[in-house]
Amino acid sequence: MASLLVTGGAGFIGSNFVAHWTATHPEDRVTVLDLLTYAGNRANLDGMRAELVVGDIRDEALVAELVDSRDVDTLVHFAAESHVDRSIVGPDAFIETNVLGTHALLKVARKKWAGTGRPHRFHHVSTDEVYGTLGPNDPAFSEETPYAPNSPYSASKAASDHLVRAYHHTYGLHTTTSNCSNNYGPFHFPEKLIPLFIINALHGRNLPIYGDGMQVRDWLHVEDHCRGIAAVLKHGRVGETYNIGGGAELPNIRVIDTLCAAVDSAFAANPALAQRFPDAPAAKGLPTSTLKTFVADRPGHDRRYAIDCRKAMTELGYSPKHSFESGFAQTLGWYLDHESWWRGILDGSYLEWVETNYGNRQTAA
Ligand code: NAD
Ligand code: TYD
């Protein structure tokens, strides 16, 4: 039996991971440490066999107490400020949480585990954005690609990756790191492209496409990501990093066109949707694509990300199960079936924040 401490487990990927792990390892103990920032949500853990402790990863005394009292042997670190746009508006929180927060966890892990002979693992969840941006014909990011972060978000994640590496090399801490591409799926906070655009489409609000919409991302269904992390925990070599991708490289405009067509089809197949969402163009017989609005580009916007995950495939037996089409259809279905989940978020401080910071999003470029 293992005892896991999952930081950020009330966020998007963390809560999907807790669902995956508790379903596949019912004998294990799972403790979630989450500050419940705007992105954290108690409801994401509803019905799961996991204990939620509300607290800050920077609180070393709390983390040390949790490791001792729960006899933790595996720390899976998701907690972060995770949205690039927010990092452009206010980078400080990213340094605080992603850099100093990760360092606080490493310090506790070193004290409790390094050199003690106790079996342990510190797994750090990171991003492909640390590798920077690719040209159209460049090979995909491998674990050997030099780091070249371009946003305050990716720079803070790169710093945390380096600290994890250093704690392995210097102190012998048993670390692993995974760098994944853009996730999507259930419980995705509606400030990121896919959930934001689904909810905007249902309300008849513009779909703000940054720049020319030809930026490319490699879309990874969150369940595949969770399977990948589990494979690293089981079979990953200590001190190594593994790239986890979805094998679904798509320009944003293709994702948005898929989304618009899928919303139209859902309304055509289910007349009750028009009553639930009367402001949606699809409720009025108009295509959802009429909401597409090209707006000013994000400053420093990375053009293309692509993941080469052959190392995870050959060493860990990882492979993504979802195609983008199947994964997106499941995701749209989830958002249509879980209106109360996202309404709970939209009714909070979120809308106020969007209004203050993204007022310009409705303006055509
Ligand atoms: P998220 O923003 O949905 O969730 C982050 C969680 O961390 C929230 O529950 C929040 O309350 C918690 N948190 C924030 N600061 C904290 C603190 N100081 N102490 C304790 N908890 C705190 O993020 P996500 O999309 O689930 O991302 C999880 C991890 O995966 C992050 O490290 C992110 O960098 C990485 N990642 C995400 C993606 C993606 O597409 N979403 C892609 C690559 C990597
Ligand atoms: P996002 O979901 O913020 O993830 P990331 O910045 O980590 O890749 O954005 C995905 C892509 O969609 C990215 O190229 C930016 C673009 N985008 C828009 O065009 N409009 C939007 O309103 C948002 C949120 C993102």
Short mmCIF file of N, CA and C and ligand atoms in Angstrom, two decimals, residues 82-85 127 129 153 182 188 191-194 196-197 207-211 213 215-217 219 252 256 295 298 301-302 305 358 361, ligand 2:
data_model
loop_
_atom_site.label_atom_id
_atom_site.label_comp_id
_atom_site.label_asym_id
_atom_site.label_seq_id
_atom_site.Cartn_x
_atom_site.Cartn_y
_atom_site.Cartn_z
N SER A 82 -1.46 28.20 -13.47
CA SER A 82 -1.32 27.44 -14.70
C SER A 82 -1.74 28.17 -15.97
N HIS A 83 -2.20 29.42 -15.87
CA HIS A 83 -2.74 30.06 -17.07
C HIS A 83 -1.80 31.14 -17.63
N VAL A 84 -1.36 30.94 -18.86
CA VAL A 84 -0.39 31.84 -19.50
C VAL A 84 -0.90 33.29 -19.48
N ASP A 85 -2.18 33.51 -19.83
CA ASP A 85 -2.70 34.88 -19.88
C ASP A 85 -2.59 35.58 -18.53
N THR A 127 5.32 21.02 -18.01
CA THR A 127 4.69 21.36 -19.28
C THR A 127 5.68 21.33 -20.44
N GLU A 129 5.72 23.64 -22.47
CA GLU A 129 6.00 25.05 -22.79
C GLU A 129 7.40 25.47 -22.36
N TYR A 153 4.76 32.25 -17.24
CA TYR A 153 4.31 30.92 -16.80
C TYR A 153 5.37 29.86 -17.11
N ASN A 182 -0.90 20.31 -24.14
CA ASN A 182 -2.17 20.91 -23.69
C ASN A 182 -3.20 19.85 -23.36
N HIS A 188 -12.14 21.01 -16.60
CA HIS A 188 -11.18 22.01 -17.09
C HIS A 188 -11.73 23.40 -16.78
N GLU A 191 -11.29 29.13 -18.29
CA GLU A 191 -10.52 30.27 -18.78
C GLU A 191 -9.62 29.79 -19.92
N LYS A 192 -9.46 28.47 -20.04
CA LYS A 192 -8.62 27.89 -21.09
C LYS A 192 -9.46 27.72 -22.35
N LEU A 193 -8.78 27.58 -23.49
CA LEU A 193 -9.46 27.66 -24.79
C LEU A 193 -10.74 26.80 -24.89
N ILE A 194 -10.61 25.50 -24.67
CA ILE A 194 -11.74 24.61 -24.99
C ILE A 194 -12.96 24.85 -24.08
N LEU A 196 -13.66 27.46 -22.21
CA LEU A 196 -14.13 28.84 -22.37
C LEU A 196 -15.00 28.95 -23.62
N PHE A 197 -14.55 28.34 -24.72
CA PHE A 197 -15.28 28.48 -25.97
C PHE A 197 -16.58 27.66 -25.95
N LEU A 207 -16.23 34.17 -29.54
CA LEU A 207 -15.13 33.23 -29.36
C LEU A 207 -13.86 33.98 -29.78
N PRO A 208 -13.10 34.53 -28.79
CA PRO A 208 -11.97 35.41 -29.13
C PRO A 208 -10.74 34.62 -29.57
N ILE A 209 -10.45 34.67 -30.86
CA ILE A 209 -9.32 33.91 -31.43
C ILE A 209 -8.11 34.83 -31.49
N TYR A 210 -7.05 34.45 -30.79
CA TYR A 210 -5.86 35.30 -30.73
C TYR A 210 -5.13 35.27 -32.08
N GLY A 211 -4.78 36.46 -32.60
CA GLY A 211 -3.99 36.54 -33.84
C GLY A 211 -4.71 35.87 -34.99
N GLY A 213 -5.02 32.60 -35.38
CA GLY A 213 -5.60 31.29 -35.01
C GLY A 213 -4.84 30.10 -35.56
N GLN A 215 -1.89 29.05 -34.47
CA GLN A 215 -0.96 28.47 -33.51
C GLN A 215 -1.32 26.99 -33.32
N VAL A 216 -0.28 26.19 -33.18
CA VAL A 216 -0.50 24.73 -33.12
C VAL A 216 -0.23 24.23 -31.70
N ARG A 217 -1.13 23.40 -31.20
CA ARG A 217 -0.95 22.73 -29.91
C ARG A 217 -1.16 21.23 -30.11
N TRP A 219 -2.89 18.23 -28.55
CA TRP A 219 -3.96 18.08 -27.55
C TRP A 219 -3.93 16.70 -26.92
N ASN A 252 -5.17 26.03 -33.74
CA ASN A 252 -6.32 26.44 -32.93
C ASN A 252 -7.60 26.52 -33.76
N ILE A 256 -11.27 25.02 -33.00
CA ILE A 256 -12.45 25.89 -32.85
C ILE A 256 -13.53 25.49 -33.85
N VAL A 295 -9.12 38.50 -32.48
CA VAL A 295 -8.73 39.59 -31.58
C VAL A 295 -7.21 39.72 -31.57
N ARG A 298 -1.97 37.30 -28.28
CA ARG A 298 -1.35 37.26 -26.95
C ARG A 298 0.12 37.70 -27.11
N HIS A 301 3.22 35.13 -27.94
CA HIS A 301 2.47 33.89 -28.17
C HIS A 301 3.32 32.83 -28.88
N ASP A 302 3.52 31.68 -28.25
CA ASP A 302 4.28 30.59 -28.89
C ASP A 302 3.49 30.05 -30.08
N TYR A 305 3.63 23.98 -30.49
CA TYR A 305 4.17 22.97 -29.58
C TYR A 305 3.87 21.60 -30.18
N TYR A 358 -9.69 41.00 -19.18
CA TYR A 358 -9.85 40.63 -20.58
C TYR A 358 -10.91 41.48 -21.28
N ARG A 361 -10.98 41.54 -24.91
CA ARG A 361 -11.11 40.31 -25.69
C ARG A 361 -12.23 40.37 -26.71
P1 TYD B 2 -4.72 27.98 -23.53
O1 TYD B 2 -5.91 27.08 -23.33
O2 TYD B 2 -4.67 29.25 -22.74
O3 TYD B 2 -3.43 27.08 -23.30
P2 TYD B 2 -1.85 27.46 -23.56
O4 TYD B 2 -1.69 28.92 -23.63
O5 TYD B 2 -1.21 26.88 -22.33
O6 TYD B 2 -1.46 26.75 -24.83
O7 TYD B 2 -4.65 28.36 -25.06
C1 TYD B 2 -4.57 27.38 -26.08
C2 TYD B 2 -4.38 28.12 -27.38
O8 TYD B 2 -5.57 28.86 -27.66
C3 TYD B 2 -3.24 29.13 -27.34
O9 TYD B 2 -2.60 29.16 -28.61
C4 TYD B 2 -3.95 30.45 -27.09
C5 TYD B 2 -5.29 30.26 -27.79
N1 TYD B 2 -6.43 31.00 -27.18
C6 TYD B 2 -7.22 31.83 -27.98
O10 TYD B 2 -6.99 31.97 -29.20
N2 TYD B 2 -8.25 32.50 -27.38
C7 TYD B 2 -8.54 32.38 -26.04
O11 TYD B 2 -9.48 33.03 -25.55
C8 TYD B 2 -7.71 31.51 -25.25
C9 TYD B 2 -7.97 31.34 -23.78
C10 TYD B 2 -6.67 30.84 -25.87
#
